Amino acid sequence: MQQPDTAQVKRYLLELQERICEAFTELDGQAFVEDAWQRPGGGGGRSRVLADGRLIEKGGVNFSHVFGDGLPASATAHRPELAGRRFQAMGVSLVIHPHNPHIPTSHANVRFFIAEKEGEAPVWWFGGGFDLTPYYGYEEDCIHWHQVARSACEPFGEDYYPRYKQWCDEYFYLKHRNEPRGIGGLFFDDLNTPDFDTSFAFMRSVGDAYMHAYRPIVERRADMPWTDLQREFQLHRRGRYVEFNLVYDRGTLFGLQSGGRTESILMSLPPVVRWSYDWAPEPGSDEARLYSEFLKPRDWLGA
């Protein structure tokens, strides 16, 4: 069986972080602040944050590589075969919260996990994806986002995009609110077939596609004016983002339970947010249209 090349994966992830940060610095005009950190239990990371930029109110692009002799409960609850194994987990995770309510929030991550035990074959897999959370709905943005997602999947098989789109729709869903977080994209996990090289190539395809999906949307919406009401709606919808990340997100749970750096793990949270009691949009408004036409699973590509 082909052995995973962890050094090759780490090189790619560090290079991906570099490329994405350079692209956002070019868009925004402001550089990221870097913060290197060490994990007491083993490993560390490189957090990069951009705050109060021209376009980005808060954005973070994090690389982490943590390892240790035992896994947290979140990792072994559904995979008991991992108990007692040494592990490595590495990945790039990013969230961009723009100032302008017409520019969606975006999230992406790609990651690799391996657990090893002497005398036994390693257990490994890739995961990741990207998803979009608009505050005001623009069909051309949603179609473009999903076109890039489909193109990233096409070299690997016809079933990749519909399968991982559906998984994304189902994963980024707030059960207690009975609503999706956004318009989806791709989500995959536990990928280790047919072999390491193919799985790694797919993860790279997803990671490389993110800026192709997001940058044109940012550029299209960057100069649109917005009102106080639209800003208030953006802050209200950000509350849903916080709820998902703190209640359901696997990465947040794994990071906290594995002793990761809390400041970096919670980097994904927006800087300003609001919760209004029993709030509802005005019927027929653009805010209501987001719920009725965009916050629902859709076949954006008419396949």
Coordinates of N, CA, C and O in Angstrom, one line a residue, residues 12 16 19 130 144-145 148-149 151-153 186 203-215:
Y12 N 2.7 21.8 0.7 CA 1.6 22.3 -0.1 C 0.8 23.3 0.8 O 0.4 24.4 0.3
L16 N 0.0 27.1 0.1 CA -1.3 27.6 -0.1 C -1.6 28.8 0.7 O -2.2 29.8 0.3
R19 N 0.0 31.8 -0.8 CA -0.7 32.4 -2.0 C -2.0 33.1 -1.6 O -2.3 34.1 -2.2
F130 N -15.1 24.4 0.7 CA -15.4 25.9 0.8 C -16.8 26.2 0.7 O -17.6 25.4 0.0
H144 N -21.5 31.4 -10.2 CA -20.1 31.4 -10.4 C -19.4 30.5 -9.3 O -18.5 29.7 -9.6
W145 N -19.8 30.7 -8.1 CA -19.2 30.0 -7.0 C -19.3 28.5 -7.2 O -18.3 27.7 -7.1
V148 N -17.1 27.1 -10.2 CA -15.8 26.8 -9.9 C -15.7 25.5 -9.0 O -14.8 24.7 -9.2
A149 N -16.6 25.3 -8.1 CA -16.6 24.1 -7.3 C -16.7 22.9 -8.2 O -16.0 21.9 -8.0
S151 N -15.9 22.6 -11.4 CA -14.7 22.5 -12.2 C -13.6 21.8 -11.4 O -12.8 21.1 -11.9
A152 N -13.5 22.2 -10.1 CA -12.5 21.6 -9.2 C -12.7 20.1 -9.1 O -11.7 19.3 -8.9
C153 N -13.9 19.6 -9.2 CA -14.2 18.2 -9.0 C -14.2 17.4 -10.2 O -14.0 16.2 -10.2
L186 N -18.7 23.1 -1.4 CA -18.2 21.7 -1.3 C -17.8 21.4 0.2 O -17.3 22.2 0.9
M203 N -7.6 17.2 -2.9 CA -7.5 18.2 -1.8 C -6.9 19.5 -2.4 O -7.3 20.6 -2.2
R204 N -5.8 19.3 -3.2 CA -5.1 20.4 -3.8 C -6.1 21.1 -4.8 O -6.1 22.4 -4.9
S205 N -6.8 20.4 -5.5 CA -7.8 21.0 -6.5 C -8.8 21.9 -5.8 O -9.1 23.0 -6.2
V206 N -9.3 21.4 -4.7 CA -10.2 22.2 -3.9 C -9.5 23.5 -3.3 O -10.0 24.6 -3.4
G207 N -8.3 23.3 -2.7 CA -7.6 24.4 -2.1 C -7.3 25.5 -3.1 O -7.4 26.7 -2.9
D208 N -6.8 25.0 -4.3 CA -6.4 26.0 -5.4 C -7.6 26.7 -6.0 O -7.5 27.8 -6.5
A209 N -8.8 26.1 -5.9 CA -10.0 26.7 -6.5 C -10.6 27.8 -5.7 O -11.3 28.7 -6.3
Y210 N -10.3 27.9 -4.4 CA -11.0 28.8 -3.6 C -10.9 30.3 -4.0 O -11.9 31.0 -4.2
M211 N -9.7 30.7 -4.3 CA -9.6 32.1 -4.7 C -10.2 32.4 -6.1 O -10.7 33.5 -6.4
H212 N -10.2 31.4 -7.0 CA -10.9 31.5 -8.3 C -12.4 31.7 -8.1 O -13.0 32.4 -8.9
A213 N -12.9 31.1 -7.0 CA -14.3 31.2 -6.7 C -14.7 32.5 -6.1 O -15.7 33.1 -6.4
Y214 N -13.8 33.0 -5.2 CA -14.2 34.1 -4.3 C -13.8 35.5 -4.9 O -14.6 36.4 -4.8
R215 N -12.6 35.5 -5.4 CA -12.1 36.8 -5.8 C -13.0 37.6 -6.8 O -13.2 38.8 -6.6

